[in-house]
Amino acid sequence: MAEDASSKRPLKIVAGADSFGCSLKDALVSHLRSLNIDVEDLGTSSYYSIAADVGRRVSSSSSDGAVETRGLVACGTGVGVAIFANKFPGVFAATCLNPSEAQNARSINNSNVLAVSGMSTAPDSAIEILDTWLNTPFKSPCPASDSKPWPPEIETFLDNSIKEMPKIGAEEEKQAALGSEEASCHLCCLVKNRKLNPIDIIPGGSMKILRETPTSAIVRFKAGSVEPAHRHTFGHDLVVLEGKKSVWNLTKKARYDLGVGDYLFTPAGDSHRVKYYEDTEFFIKWEGQWDMFFDEELEAAHMAVEQELENGSK
């Protein structure tokens, strides 16, 4: 196992990517293993959920433990995975598009999770970024310091910032938890006690428009409901607030199993079918007028879902 250049402790990297960053992540994991660095590759997941898994593992690793645990995450831009990883205390994820940014992130922020862009960074460039990030100690000279040592007052500030950042929001979170079990996200509070209107064309569904342009809504479906294969002239983003569902993107021949907190973007024109396993509520946002073009009847959809689930259980 290789050692962290700044701490001289054995180094371990936890890696993960979404579908837009998986190829670049795989190339970087191969490079890390060629350096005899221990890598836990969590693989690929839909969109940003994998970054939360990486952030959780880095956060739970003791800073004074025998092994220095860092993270490597990749998506299309490198930004989304960094945001998700940074939700965990003690995680300092930084999106780096060149070696100078990697050097600054390590020197100034003691970055312990590197986020890279699968869409704009070639593997050779990403390896250079990764090597720089691996080999730059905290508070070392960097482009931001004009490649000179930091003055003592700046070093003190950097030391204090690393201690203070994980505390941000902790007291508010504690107070919220003590206040009421009813406390929930802003989206849930927004729709609470508001009546949702039935979706006439799909049994079991109801919807409440929250705002227009871009349009957003809260949608609920009863357990067992099925949305027949359909498409829209717009793409839409959704986040699951409650329950559990599966989305089959028939255009891309992909299945997405979603639970609370999971996000999914479905592009315009993609035909998709949905099954709700529990009473499910989600937030959805789209641009333009609502439309829905069905590609199959409801009965055929139920049969197709049963067949998919039967095949999946074999």
mmCIF file of C-alpha atoms in Angstrom, residues 2-309:
data_model
loop_
_atom_site.group_PDB
_atom_site.id
_atom_site.type_symbol
_atom_site.label_atom_id
_atom_site.label_comp_id
_atom_site.label_asym_id
_atom_site.label_seq_id
_atom_site.Cartn_x
_atom_site.Cartn_y
_atom_site.Cartn_z
ATOM 1 C CA ALA A 2 1.369 3.429 -0.936
ATOM 2 C CA GLU A 3 1.818 6.224 1.586
ATOM 3 C CA ASP A 4 0.184 9.646 1.637
ATOM 4 C CA ALA A 5 2.950 12.130 0.865
ATOM 5 C CA SER A 6 1.702 14.636 3.440
ATOM 6 C CA SER A 7 1.029 12.327 6.390
ATOM 7 C CA LYS A 8 3.313 9.354 5.686
ATOM 8 C CA ARG A 9 0.402 7.077 6.565
ATOM 9 C CA PRO A 10 -0.705 4.266 4.224
ATOM 10 C CA LEU A 11 -3.079 5.711 1.651
ATOM 11 C CA LYS A 12 -6.404 4.279 0.507
ATOM 12 C CA ILE A 13 -8.620 5.752 -2.225
ATOM 13 C CA VAL A 14 -12.394 5.155 -2.402
ATOM 14 C CA ALA A 15 -13.585 5.713 -5.986
ATOM 15 C CA GLY A 16 -16.922 5.998 -7.765
ATOM 16 C CA ALA A 17 -18.546 7.639 -10.783
ATOM 17 C CA ASP A 18 -21.794 8.143 -12.628
ATOM 18 C CA SER A 19 -22.272 7.004 -16.218
ATOM 19 C CA PHE A 20 -20.726 10.211 -17.600
ATOM 20 C CA GLY A 21 -17.522 9.770 -15.605
ATOM 21 C CA CYS A 22 -17.104 5.986 -15.425
ATOM 22 C CA SER A 23 -14.516 5.674 -18.230
ATOM 23 C CA LEU A 24 -12.292 8.348 -16.721
ATOM 24 C CA LYS A 25 -12.713 6.872 -13.235
ATOM 25 C CA ASP A 26 -11.679 3.445 -14.525
ATOM 26 C CA ALA A 27 -8.529 4.910 -16.115
ATOM 27 C CA LEU A 28 -7.589 6.674 -12.876
ATOM 28 C CA VAL A 29 -8.267 3.586 -10.759
ATOM 29 C CA SER A 30 -5.907 1.604 -13.030
ATOM 30 C CA HIS A 31 -3.268 4.297 -12.606
ATOM 31 C CA LEU A 32 -3.652 4.279 -8.821
ATOM 32 C CA ARG A 33 -3.278 0.520 -8.693
ATOM 33 C CA SER A 34 -0.170 0.749 -10.862
ATOM 34 C CA LEU A 35 1.252 2.939 -8.061
ATOM 35 C CA ASN A 36 0.398 0.192 -5.525
ATOM 36 C CA ILE A 37 -2.223 2.393 -3.898
ATOM 37 C CA ASP A 38 -5.074 0.525 -2.232
ATOM 38 C CA VAL A 39 -8.318 1.338 -4.095
ATOM 39 C CA GLU A 40 -11.895 0.521 -3.115
ATOM 40 C CA ASP A 41 -13.791 0.938 -6.371
ATOM 41 C CA LEU A 42 -17.512 1.374 -5.687
ATOM 42 C CA GLY A 43 -18.224 1.227 -9.413
ATOM 43 C CA THR A 44 -20.838 3.226 -11.278
ATOM 44 C CA SER A 45 -24.346 4.350 -10.382
ATOM 45 C CA SER A 46 -26.996 6.524 -11.979
ATOM 46 C CA TYR A 47 -26.132 10.185 -11.597
ATOM 47 C CA TYR A 48 -24.683 11.432 -8.308
ATOM 48 C CA SER A 49 -25.699 8.868 -5.690
ATOM 49 C CA ILE A 50 -22.304 7.123 -5.878
ATOM 50 C CA ALA A 51 -20.595 10.334 -4.724
ATOM 51 C CA ALA A 52 -22.615 10.227 -1.509
ATOM 52 C CA ASP A 53 -21.303 6.699 -0.882
ATOM 53 C CA VAL A 54 -17.731 7.889 -1.408
ATOM 54 C CA GLY A 55 -18.265 10.931 0.819
ATOM 55 C CA ARG A 56 -19.805 8.790 3.548
ATOM 56 C CA ARG A 57 -16.808 6.433 3.586
ATOM 57 C CA VAL A 58 -14.258 9.250 3.669
ATOM 58 C CA SER A 59 -16.223 11.029 6.401
ATOM 59 C CA SER A 60 -16.461 7.917 8.562
ATOM 60 C CA SER A 61 -12.715 7.252 8.333
ATOM 61 C CA SER A 62 -11.007 8.612 11.415
ATOM 62 C CA SER A 63 -8.576 11.420 10.649
ATOM 63 C CA ASP A 64 -6.178 10.026 13.239
ATOM 64 C CA GLY A 65 -6.515 6.434 12.037
ATOM 65 C CA ALA A 66 -3.754 4.186 10.789
ATOM 66 C CA VAL A 67 -4.783 4.688 7.142
ATOM 67 C CA GLU A 68 -5.328 7.953 5.270
ATOM 68 C CA THR A 69 -8.588 7.553 3.329
ATOM 69 C CA ARG A 70 -9.321 9.868 0.419
ATOM 70 C CA GLY A 71 -11.899 9.799 -2.360
ATOM 71 C CA LEU A 72 -12.026 10.003 -6.147
ATOM 72 C CA VAL A 73 -15.305 10.838 -7.900
ATOM 73 C CA ALA A 74 -16.191 11.569 -11.518
ATOM 74 C CA CYS A 75 -19.224 12.772 -13.449
ATOM 75 C CA GLY A 76 -19.766 14.788 -16.615
ATOM 76 C CA THR A 77 -18.490 18.079 -15.195
ATOM 77 C CA GLY A 78 -17.028 16.960 -11.878
ATOM 78 C CA VAL A 79 -19.262 19.492 -10.096
ATOM 79 C CA GLY A 80 -22.316 17.408 -9.154
ATOM 80 C CA VAL A 81 -20.322 14.620 -7.536
ATOM 81 C CA ALA A 82 -18.300 17.177 -5.547
ATOM 82 C CA ILE A 83 -21.503 18.753 -4.214
ATOM 83 C CA PHE A 84 -22.883 15.381 -3.122
ATOM 84 C CA ALA A 85 -19.617 14.243 -1.513
ATOM 85 C CA ASN A 86 -19.319 17.522 0.404
ATOM 86 C CA LYS A 87 -22.581 16.840 2.243
ATOM 87 C CA PHE A 88 -20.626 14.790 4.794
ATOM 88 C CA PRO A 89 -18.625 16.277 7.705
ATOM 89 C CA GLY A 90 -14.874 16.319 7.224
ATOM 90 C CA VAL A 91 -15.104 15.872 3.449
ATOM 91 C CA PHE A 92 -13.353 18.530 1.363
ATOM 92 C CA ALA A 93 -14.148 17.630 -2.241
ATOM 93 C CA ALA A 94 -12.756 19.844 -4.996
ATOM 94 C CA THR A 95 -13.402 19.808 -8.732
ATOM 95 C CA CYS A 96 -10.056 20.120 -10.496
ATOM 96 C CA LEU A 97 -9.697 20.621 -14.255
ATOM 97 C CA ASN A 98 -5.916 21.144 -14.319
ATOM 98 C CA PRO A 99 -2.870 20.414 -12.120
ATOM 99 C CA SER A 100 -2.728 23.973 -10.742
ATOM 100 C CA GLU A 101 -6.248 23.637 -9.361
ATOM 101 C CA ALA A 102 -5.324 20.284 -7.808
ATOM 102 C CA GLN A 103 -2.241 21.812 -6.194
ATOM 103 C CA ASN A 104 -4.248 24.748 -4.815
ATOM 104 C CA ALA A 105 -7.018 22.455 -3.541
ATOM 105 C CA ARG A 106 -4.545 20.366 -1.562
ATOM 106 C CA SER A 107 -2.437 23.284 -0.289
ATOM 107 C CA ILE A 108 -5.288 25.591 0.717
ATOM 108 C CA ASN A 109 -8.234 23.275 1.431
ATOM 109 C CA ASN A 110 -6.534 20.008 2.352
ATOM 110 C CA SER A 111 -8.841 18.427 -0.238
ATOM 111 C CA ASN A 112 -9.448 14.762 0.542
ATOM 112 C CA VAL A 113 -11.811 14.013 -2.352
ATOM 113 C CA LEU A 114 -10.810 14.739 -5.945
ATOM 114 C CA ALA A 115 -13.649 15.345 -8.411
ATOM 115 C CA VAL A 116 -12.891 15.156 -12.140
ATOM 116 C CA SER A 117 -14.786 15.824 -15.366
ATOM 117 C CA GLY A 118 -15.429 12.917 -17.697
ATOM 118 C CA MET A 119 -16.617 15.269 -20.449
ATOM 119 C CA SER A 120 -13.783 17.803 -20.539
ATOM 120 C CA THR A 121 -10.693 16.018 -19.203
ATOM 121 C CA ALA A 122 -8.695 13.479 -21.197
ATOM 122 C CA PRO A 123 -7.238 10.474 -19.315
ATOM 123 C CA ASP A 124 -3.618 11.670 -19.669
ATOM 124 C CA SER A 125 -4.527 15.099 -18.298
ATOM 125 C CA ALA A 126 -6.564 13.536 -15.503
ATOM 126 C CA ILE A 127 -3.607 11.364 -14.469
ATOM 127 C CA GLU A 128 -1.450 14.480 -14.226
ATOM 128 C CA ILE A 129 -4.140 16.157 -12.109
ATOM 129 C CA LEU A 130 -4.398 13.078 -9.891
ATOM 130 C CA ASP A 131 -0.636 12.771 -9.405
ATOM 131 C CA THR A 132 -0.409 16.440 -8.447
ATOM 132 C CA TRP A 133 -3.274 16.050 -6.005
ATOM 133 C CA LEU A 134 -1.691 12.953 -4.461
ATOM 134 C CA ASN A 135 1.734 14.509 -4.017
ATOM 135 C CA THR A 136 0.858 18.007 -2.782
ATOM 136 C CA PRO A 137 0.932 18.382 1.017
ATOM 137 C CA PHE A 138 -1.441 20.662 2.908
ATOM 138 C CA LYS A 139 -0.087 24.262 3.238
ATOM 139 C CA SER A 140 2.715 23.655 0.741
ATOM 140 C CA PRO A 141 3.711 26.295 -1.851
ATOM 141 C CA CYS A 142 1.249 26.416 -4.733
ATOM 142 C CA PRO A 143 0.228 28.692 -7.619
ATOM 143 C CA ALA A 144 -2.061 30.650 -5.288
ATOM 144 C CA SER A 145 0.912 31.469 -3.035
ATOM 145 C CA ASP A 146 3.054 32.372 -6.047
ATOM 146 C CA SER A 147 4.890 29.095 -5.379
ATOM 147 C CA LYS A 148 6.235 30.532 -2.112
ATOM 148 C CA PRO A 149 5.681 29.323 1.472
ATOM 149 C CA TRP A 150 2.551 30.663 3.111
ATOM 150 C CA PRO A 151 3.111 33.420 5.723
ATOM 151 C CA PRO A 152 2.593 32.242 9.356
ATOM 152 C CA GLU A 153 -0.733 34.091 9.685
ATOM 153 C CA ILE A 154 -2.091 32.376 6.560
ATOM 154 C CA GLU A 155 -0.916 28.975 7.813
ATOM 155 C CA THR A 156 -2.790 29.599 11.068
ATOM 156 C CA PHE A 157 -5.912 30.552 9.116
ATOM 157 C CA LEU A 158 -5.673 27.382 7.011
ATOM 158 C CA ASP A 159 -5.242 25.197 10.103
ATOM 159 C CA ASN A 160 -8.272 26.783 11.777
ATOM 160 C CA SER A 161 -10.436 26.522 8.671
ATOM 161 C CA ILE A 162 -9.969 22.760 8.514
ATOM 162 C CA LYS A 163 -11.189 22.485 12.125
ATOM 163 C CA GLU A 164 -14.101 24.891 11.693
ATOM 164 C CA MET A 165 -15.572 23.773 8.363
ATOM 165 C CA PRO A 166 -17.006 20.433 9.605
ATOM 166 C CA LYS A 167 -18.830 22.339 12.381
ATOM 167 C CA ILE A 168 -20.768 24.545 9.949
ATOM 168 C CA GLY A 169 -24.453 23.695 10.141
ATOM 169 C CA ALA A 170 -23.972 21.090 12.888
ATOM 170 C CA GLU A 171 -25.714 23.155 15.580
ATOM 171 C CA GLU A 172 -28.638 24.016 13.297
ATOM 172 C CA GLU A 173 -29.008 20.360 12.371
ATOM 173 C CA LYS A 174 -29.003 19.371 16.031
ATOM 174 C CA GLN A 175 -31.672 21.950 16.875
ATOM 175 C CA ALA A 176 -33.826 20.846 13.961
ATOM 176 C CA ALA A 177 -33.624 17.227 15.058
ATOM 177 C CA LEU A 178 -34.605 18.156 18.604
ATOM 178 C CA GLY A 179 -37.383 20.478 17.494
ATOM 179 C CA SER A 180 -39.797 18.049 15.856
ATOM 180 C CA GLU A 181 -39.909 14.796 13.966
ATOM 181 C CA GLU A 182 -42.153 16.635 11.565
ATOM 182 C CA ALA A 183 -39.292 18.838 10.385
ATOM 183 C CA SER A 184 -38.545 17.949 6.779
ATOM 184 C CA CYS A 185 -37.207 19.441 3.575
ATOM 185 C CA HIS A 186 -38.553 22.674 2.086
ATOM 186 C CA LEU A 187 -40.230 20.774 -0.731
ATOM 187 C CA CYS A 188 -42.169 18.586 1.686
ATOM 188 C CA CYS A 189 -43.215 21.595 3.751
ATOM 189 C CA LEU A 190 -44.324 23.410 0.618
ATOM 190 C CA VAL A 191 -46.780 20.704 -0.356
ATOM 191 C CA LYS A 192 -47.900 19.739 3.140
ATOM 192 C CA ASN A 193 -51.639 20.104 3.723
ATOM 193 C CA ARG A 194 -52.211 20.989 0.058
ATOM 194 C CA LYS A 195 -54.575 18.866 -1.961
ATOM 195 C CA LEU A 196 -53.081 17.093 -4.966
ATOM 196 C CA ASN A 197 -55.258 16.762 -8.052
ATOM 197 C CA PRO A 198 -55.796 13.276 -9.547
ATOM 198 C CA ILE A 199 -53.982 12.466 -12.793
ATOM 199 C CA ASP A 200 -56.960 11.252 -14.799
ATOM 200 C CA ILE A 201 -54.975 9.466 -17.491
ATOM 201 C CA ILE A 202 -52.985 7.314 -15.032
ATOM 202 C CA PRO A 203 -54.813 5.509 -12.185
ATOM 203 C CA GLY A 204 -53.276 5.988 -8.747
ATOM 204 C CA GLY A 205 -51.515 9.259 -9.541
ATOM 205 C CA SER A 206 -52.049 12.819 -8.299
ATOM 206 C CA MET A 207 -50.135 16.046 -8.821
ATOM 207 C CA LYS A 208 -49.843 19.573 -7.442
ATOM 208 C CA ILE A 209 -48.157 22.295 -9.523
ATOM 209 C CA LEU A 210 -45.836 24.357 -7.325
ATOM 210 C CA ARG A 211 -44.652 26.986 -9.802
ATOM 211 C CA GLU A 212 -44.572 27.852 -13.498
ATOM 212 C CA THR A 213 -41.652 28.569 -15.875
ATOM 213 C CA PRO A 214 -39.796 26.415 -15.203
ATOM 214 C CA THR A 215 -42.653 24.220 -14.074
ATOM 215 C CA SER A 216 -42.254 22.160 -10.920
ATOM 216 C CA ALA A 217 -44.681 19.895 -9.110
ATOM 217 C CA ILE A 218 -45.117 17.348 -6.367
ATOM 218 C CA VAL A 219 -46.419 14.029 -7.707
ATOM 219 C CA ARG A 220 -47.775 11.080 -5.729
ATOM 220 C CA PHE A 221 -48.539 7.537 -6.826
ATOM 221 C CA LYS A 222 -50.138 4.785 -4.791
ATOM 222 C CA ALA A 223 -48.297 1.516 -4.186
ATOM 223 C CA GLY A 224 -48.701 -0.868 -7.113
ATOM 224 C CA SER A 225 -49.352 1.876 -9.662
ATOM 225 C CA VAL A 226 -47.755 1.651 -13.098
ATOM 226 C CA GLU A 227 -47.097 4.393 -15.624
ATOM 227 C CA PRO A 228 -47.325 2.894 -19.132
ATOM 228 C CA ALA A 229 -44.407 3.562 -21.472
ATOM 229 C CA HIS A 230 -44.609 7.195 -22.520
ATOM 230 C CA ARG A 231 -42.501 10.161 -23.595
ATOM 231 C CA HIS A 232 -42.508 13.944 -23.416
ATOM 232 C CA THR A 233 -41.312 16.755 -25.679
ATOM 233 C CA PHE A 234 -39.285 18.029 -22.703
ATOM 234 C CA GLY A 235 -36.678 16.516 -20.422
ATOM 235 C CA HIS A 236 -37.477 16.355 -16.736
ATOM 236 C CA ASP A 237 -35.581 16.126 -13.443
ATOM 237 C CA LEU A 238 -37.023 14.352 -10.427
ATOM 238 C CA VAL A 239 -36.036 13.673 -6.819
ATOM 239 C CA VAL A 240 -37.783 10.992 -4.765
ATOM 240 C CA LEU A 241 -39.081 12.361 -1.452
ATOM 241 C CA GLU A 242 -40.840 9.262 -0.171
ATOM 242 C CA GLY A 243 -41.302 5.660 -1.291
ATOM 243 C CA LYS A 244 -39.670 3.439 -3.886
ATOM 244 C CA LYS A 245 -39.994 3.095 -7.655
ATOM 245 C CA SER A 246 -38.292 1.704 -10.761
ATOM 246 C CA VAL A 247 -37.959 3.528 -14.069
ATOM 247 C CA TRP A 248 -37.270 1.587 -17.244
ATOM 248 C CA ASN A 249 -35.834 3.882 -19.929
ATOM 249 C CA LEU A 250 -36.820 1.860 -22.992
ATOM 250 C CA THR A 251 -34.962 4.152 -25.363
ATOM 251 C CA LYS A 252 -31.666 3.662 -23.534
ATOM 252 C CA LYS A 253 -32.489 0.098 -22.421
ATOM 253 C CA ALA A 254 -31.655 1.022 -18.828
ATOM 254 C CA ARG A 255 -33.364 0.450 -15.474
ATOM 255 C CA TYR A 256 -33.122 2.851 -12.540
ATOM 256 C CA ASP A 257 -34.205 1.752 -9.059
ATOM 257 C CA LEU A 258 -34.954 4.860 -7.019
ATOM 258 C CA GLY A 259 -35.543 5.458 -3.314
ATOM 259 C CA VAL A 260 -35.701 8.448 -1.013
ATOM 260 C CA GLY A 261 -33.195 11.130 -2.078
ATOM 261 C CA ASP A 262 -32.396 9.616 -5.468
ATOM 262 C CA TYR A 263 -32.296 11.866 -8.530
ATOM 263 C CA LEU A 264 -33.012 11.034 -12.178
ATOM 264 C CA PHE A 265 -33.010 13.052 -15.389
ATOM 265 C CA THR A 266 -34.984 11.686 -18.344
ATOM 266 C CA PRO A 267 -34.199 13.358 -21.690
ATOM 267 C CA ALA A 268 -36.878 14.643 -24.058
ATOM 268 C CA GLY A 269 -38.253 11.913 -26.316
ATOM 269 C CA ASP A 270 -37.000 8.978 -24.211
ATOM 270 C CA SER A 271 -39.749 6.384 -23.779
ATOM 271 C CA HIS A 272 -39.965 5.236 -20.160
ATOM 272 C CA ARG A 273 -42.160 3.012 -18.004
ATOM 273 C CA VAL A 274 -42.521 3.326 -14.193
ATOM 274 C CA LYS A 275 -43.511 0.947 -11.388
ATOM 275 C CA TYR A 276 -44.291 2.132 -7.821
ATOM 276 C CA TYR A 277 -43.611 -0.423 -5.089
ATOM 277 C CA GLU A 278 -44.767 1.787 -2.204
ATOM 278 C CA ASP A 279 -46.835 4.937 -1.818
ATOM 279 C CA THR A 280 -44.358 7.280 -3.487
ATOM 280 C CA GLU A 281 -43.955 11.038 -3.665
ATOM 281 C CA PHE A 282 -41.448 12.925 -5.792
ATOM 282 C CA PHE A 283 -40.530 16.430 -6.890
ATOM 283 C CA ILE A 284 -40.364 16.955 -10.665
ATOM 284 C CA LYS A 285 -39.246 19.931 -12.779
ATOM 285 C CA TRP A 286 -39.517 20.554 -16.518
ATOM 286 C CA GLU A 287 -39.467 23.372 -19.093
ATOM 287 C CA GLY A 288 -42.520 24.227 -21.184
ATOM 288 C CA GLN A 289 -46.084 22.924 -21.437
ATOM 289 C CA TRP A 290 -46.936 19.517 -19.981
ATOM 290 C CA ASP A 291 -47.527 16.771 -22.534
ATOM 291 C CA MET A 292 -47.546 12.980 -22.460
ATOM 292 C CA PHE A 293 -47.541 10.563 -25.419
ATOM 293 C CA PHE A 294 -48.250 6.922 -24.579
ATOM 294 C CA ASP A 295 -46.476 4.056 -26.342
ATOM 295 C CA GLU A 296 -48.540 1.241 -24.799
ATOM 296 C CA GLU A 297 -51.789 0.496 -22.982
ATOM 297 C CA LEU A 298 -51.957 0.195 -19.184
ATOM 298 C CA GLU A 299 -52.654 -3.546 -19.246
ATOM 299 C CA ALA A 300 -49.645 -4.143 -21.492
ATOM 300 C CA ALA A 301 -47.522 -2.052 -19.130
ATOM 301 C CA HIS A 302 -48.513 -4.164 -16.117
ATOM 302 C CA MET A 303 -47.629 -7.336 -18.011
ATOM 303 C CA ALA A 304 -44.280 -5.920 -19.134
ATOM 304 C CA VAL A 305 -43.367 -4.859 -15.586
ATOM 305 C CA GLU A 306 -44.279 -8.272 -14.175
ATOM 306 C CA GLN A 307 -42.122 -9.921 -16.829
ATOM 307 C CA GLU A 308 -39.184 -7.587 -16.096
ATOM 308 C CA LEU A 309 -39.393 -8.217 -12.362
#
